[in-house]
C-alpha cells in the first residue's frame, strides 16, 4: 500500500476527515494544509485506519476516548479565548498576553505594545 493511501480507513473516518477539511477551508486555510490537519485529527482521535490488514497495532478504546476528549477540551478553550498554558510568553499573541496581564492586574496594559507586555509579564512572574 503506497504512503498516504486511505484504503485502511473506514467510511466514517473518511467522512469525518472530509467534514473537518471543509471546516478548515471555510476559515481560509489552504486546501493542502486543511487536508493534512483533518487527517491528523482523525488519526489522533482514532489511532489511524481501522480496517483489517493494517500494521497489527491497535489503539485501545480508552486511548481513543481520551484523545477525543482532549481535542474537544482544547477546541472549547480556544473558543473561549484561553491561552495555552505550556507555550512560552514570546510565542503567544498580543491578545493572549493582554489576557494574562489582566489576570495579573498589571496597570497600563491597554496602552502597551506586545514587547512591553512581555517585559511587564516577565517582571510580574
PDB file of C-alpha atoms in Angstrom, residues 5-123:
ATOM      1  CA  UNK A   5      -3.194   5.792   0.893  1.00  0.00           C
ATOM      2  CA  UNK A   6      -6.509   5.989   2.729  1.00  0.00           C
ATOM      3  CA  UNK A   7      -7.557   2.410   1.915  1.00  0.00           C
ATOM      4  CA  UNK A   8      -7.370   1.273   5.554  1.00  0.00           C
ATOM      5  CA  UNK A   9      -9.747   3.956   6.814  1.00  0.00           C
ATOM      6  CA  UNK A  10     -13.434   3.272   7.359  1.00  0.00           C
ATOM      7  CA  UNK A  11     -16.107   5.283   5.569  1.00  0.00           C
ATOM      8  CA  UNK A  12     -16.945   7.019   8.847  1.00  0.00           C
ATOM      9  CA  UNK A  13     -13.315   8.112   9.246  1.00  0.00           C
ATOM     10  CA  UNK A  14     -13.267   9.403   5.671  1.00  0.00           C
ATOM     11  CA  UNK A  15     -16.497  11.372   6.237  1.00  0.00           C
ATOM     12  CA  UNK A  16     -15.123  12.855   9.450  1.00  0.00           C
ATOM     13  CA  UNK A  17     -11.903  13.926   7.689  1.00  0.00           C
ATOM     14  CA  UNK A  18     -13.902  15.489   4.839  1.00  0.00           C
ATOM     15  CA  UNK A  19     -16.072  17.448   7.282  1.00  0.00           C
ATOM     16  CA  UNK A  20     -13.052  18.703   9.223  1.00  0.00           C
ATOM     17  CA  UNK A  21     -11.258  19.612   5.990  1.00  0.00           C
ATOM     18  CA  UNK A  22     -14.204  21.633   4.672  1.00  0.00           C
ATOM     19  CA  UNK A  23     -14.462  23.440   8.015  1.00  0.00           C
ATOM     20  CA  UNK A  24     -10.809  24.483   7.793  1.00  0.00           C
ATOM     21  CA  UNK A  25     -11.239  25.594   4.175  1.00  0.00           C
ATOM     22  CA  UNK A  26     -14.214  27.771   5.180  1.00  0.00           C
ATOM     23  CA  UNK A  27     -11.875  29.521   7.605  1.00  0.00           C
ATOM     24  CA  UNK A  28      -9.484  30.329   4.754  1.00  0.00           C
ATOM     25  CA  UNK A  29      -6.822  27.683   5.357  1.00  0.00           C
ATOM     26  CA  UNK A  30      -5.185  26.387   2.134  1.00  0.00           C
ATOM     27  CA  UNK A  31      -6.539  23.087   0.813  1.00  0.00           C
ATOM     28  CA  UNK A  32      -3.338  21.059   1.353  1.00  0.00           C
ATOM     29  CA  UNK A  33      -2.923  22.234   4.927  1.00  0.00           C
ATOM     30  CA  UNK A  34      -6.629  21.701   5.645  1.00  0.00           C
ATOM     31  CA  UNK A  35      -6.393  18.113   4.376  1.00  0.00           C
ATOM     32  CA  UNK A  36      -3.271  17.435   6.465  1.00  0.00           C
ATOM     33  CA  UNK A  37      -4.857  18.861   9.614  1.00  0.00           C
ATOM     34  CA  UNK A  38      -8.069  16.905   9.041  1.00  0.00           C
ATOM     35  CA  UNK A  39      -6.288  13.567   8.706  1.00  0.00           C
ATOM     36  CA  UNK A  40      -4.045  14.378  11.679  1.00  0.00           C
ATOM     37  CA  UNK A  41      -7.179  14.960  13.748  1.00  0.00           C
ATOM     38  CA  UNK A  42      -8.751  11.690  12.585  1.00  0.00           C
ATOM     39  CA  UNK A  43      -5.515   9.816  13.334  1.00  0.00           C
ATOM     40  CA  UNK A  44      -5.231  11.353  16.805  1.00  0.00           C
ATOM     41  CA  UNK A  45      -8.810  10.527  17.673  1.00  0.00           C
ATOM     42  CA  UNK A  46      -8.965   7.013  16.233  1.00  0.00           C
ATOM     43  CA  UNK A  47      -5.368   5.829  16.028  1.00  0.00           C
ATOM     44  CA  UNK A  48      -5.282   5.515  12.226  1.00  0.00           C
ATOM     45  CA  UNK A  49      -7.036   3.248   9.768  1.00  0.00           C
ATOM     46  CA  UNK A  50      -9.362   0.771  11.443  1.00  0.00           C
ATOM     47  CA  UNK A  51      -9.903  -1.753   8.662  1.00  0.00           C
ATOM     48  CA  UNK A  52      -8.407  -5.239   8.923  1.00  0.00           C
ATOM     49  CA  UNK A  53      -4.990  -5.945   7.457  1.00  0.00           C
ATOM     50  CA  UNK A  54      -3.191  -2.924   8.833  1.00  0.00           C
ATOM     51  CA  UNK A  55       0.022  -2.731  10.810  1.00  0.00           C
ATOM     52  CA  UNK A  56      -1.241  -5.001  13.561  1.00  0.00           C
ATOM     53  CA  UNK A  57      -1.155  -2.237  16.161  1.00  0.00           C
ATOM     54  CA  UNK A  58      -4.424  -1.015  17.576  1.00  0.00           C
ATOM     55  CA  UNK A  59      -5.307   1.950  19.716  1.00  0.00           C
ATOM     56  CA  UNK A  60      -7.362   0.996  22.745  1.00  0.00           C
ATOM     57  CA  UNK A  61     -10.864   2.336  23.198  1.00  0.00           C
ATOM     58  CA  UNK A  62      -9.708   4.227  26.285  1.00  0.00           C
ATOM     59  CA  UNK A  63      -6.929   5.978  24.389  1.00  0.00           C
ATOM     60  CA  UNK A  64      -9.350   6.929  21.612  1.00  0.00           C
ATOM     61  CA  UNK A  65     -11.846   8.358  24.094  1.00  0.00           C
ATOM     62  CA  UNK A  66      -9.105  10.266  25.866  1.00  0.00           C
ATOM     63  CA  UNK A  67      -7.858  11.755  22.580  1.00  0.00           C
ATOM     64  CA  UNK A  68     -11.399  12.826  21.621  1.00  0.00           C
ATOM     65  CA  UNK A  69     -11.954  14.480  24.997  1.00  0.00           C
ATOM     66  CA  UNK A  70      -8.551  16.182  24.785  1.00  0.00           C
ATOM     67  CA  UNK A  71      -9.347  17.547  21.349  1.00  0.00           C
ATOM     68  CA  UNK A  72     -12.777  18.783  22.451  1.00  0.00           C
ATOM     69  CA  UNK A  73     -11.367  20.461  25.573  1.00  0.00           C
ATOM     70  CA  UNK A  74      -8.683  22.222  23.550  1.00  0.00           C
ATOM     71  CA  UNK A  75     -11.215  23.433  20.967  1.00  0.00           C
ATOM     72  CA  UNK A  76     -13.562  24.735  23.664  1.00  0.00           C
ATOM     73  CA  UNK A  77     -10.721  26.561  25.410  1.00  0.00           C
ATOM     74  CA  UNK A  78      -9.618  28.265  22.211  1.00  0.00           C
ATOM     75  CA  UNK A  79     -13.227  29.323  21.501  1.00  0.00           C
ATOM     76  CA  UNK A  80     -13.297  30.931  24.950  1.00  0.00           C
ATOM     77  CA  UNK A  81     -10.047  32.716  24.138  1.00  0.00           C
ATOM     78  CA  UNK A  82      -7.999  30.957  26.796  1.00  0.00           C
ATOM     79  CA  UNK A  83      -4.247  30.798  26.461  1.00  0.00           C
ATOM     80  CA  UNK A  84      -2.202  27.645  26.012  1.00  0.00           C
ATOM     81  CA  UNK A  85      -0.534  27.191  29.396  1.00  0.00           C
ATOM     82  CA  UNK A  86       2.558  25.377  28.129  1.00  0.00           C
ATOM     83  CA  UNK A  87       3.501  27.886  25.422  1.00  0.00           C
ATOM     84  CA  UNK A  88       6.265  30.378  26.222  1.00  0.00           C
ATOM     85  CA  UNK A  89       5.204  34.010  26.568  1.00  0.00           C
ATOM     86  CA  UNK A  90       7.054  35.153  23.437  1.00  0.00           C
ATOM     87  CA  UNK A  91       5.063  32.686  21.294  1.00  0.00           C
ATOM     88  CA  UNK A  92       1.686  33.999  22.463  1.00  0.00           C
ATOM     89  CA  UNK A  93      -0.366  36.621  20.655  1.00  0.00           C
ATOM     90  CA  UNK A  94      -0.881  40.125  21.991  1.00  0.00           C
ATOM     91  CA  UNK A  95      -4.475  39.226  22.913  1.00  0.00           C
ATOM     92  CA  UNK A  96      -3.263  36.269  24.971  1.00  0.00           C
ATOM     93  CA  UNK A  97      -0.676  38.476  26.668  1.00  0.00           C
ATOM     94  CA  UNK A  98      -3.361  41.073  27.457  1.00  0.00           C
ATOM     95  CA  UNK A  99      -5.496  38.319  28.984  1.00  0.00           C
ATOM     96  CA  UNK A 100      -2.586  37.239  31.203  1.00  0.00           C
ATOM     97  CA  UNK A 101      -1.794  40.852  32.128  1.00  0.00           C
ATOM     98  CA  UNK A 102      -5.423  41.392  33.136  1.00  0.00           C
ATOM     99  CA  UNK A 103      -5.316  38.270  35.306  1.00  0.00           C
ATOM    100  CA  UNK A 104      -2.125  39.546  36.995  1.00  0.00           C
ATOM    101  CA  UNK A 105      -3.587  43.055  37.363  1.00  0.00           C
ATOM    102  CA  UNK A 106      -0.770  44.824  35.516  1.00  0.00           C
ATOM    103  CA  UNK A 107      -1.636  48.505  35.273  1.00  0.00           C
ATOM    104  CA  UNK A 108      -1.270  50.377  31.983  1.00  0.00           C
ATOM    105  CA  UNK A 109      -1.631  47.207  29.932  1.00  0.00           C
ATOM    106  CA  UNK A 110      -4.133  48.680  27.472  1.00  0.00           C
ATOM    107  CA  UNK A 111      -1.578  51.134  26.067  1.00  0.00           C
ATOM    108  CA  UNK A 112       1.334  48.669  25.970  1.00  0.00           C
ATOM    109  CA  UNK A 113       2.788  47.155  22.836  1.00  0.00           C
ATOM    110  CA  UNK A 114       3.458  43.431  22.661  1.00  0.00           C
ATOM    111  CA  UNK A 115       7.124  43.808  23.662  1.00  0.00           C
ATOM    112  CA  UNK A 116       6.133  45.957  26.634  1.00  0.00           C
ATOM    113  CA  UNK A 117       3.534  43.403  27.703  1.00  0.00           C
ATOM    114  CA  UNK A 118       6.176  40.673  27.507  1.00  0.00           C
ATOM    115  CA  UNK A 119       8.600  42.539  29.743  1.00  0.00           C
ATOM    116  CA  UNK A 120       5.847  43.506  32.221  1.00  0.00           C
ATOM    117  CA  UNK A 121       4.658  39.887  32.459  1.00  0.00           C
ATOM    118  CA  UNK A 122       8.212  38.614  32.922  1.00  0.00           C
ATOM    119  CA  UNK A 123       8.755  41.125  35.741  1.00  0.00           C
TER     120      UNK A 123
END
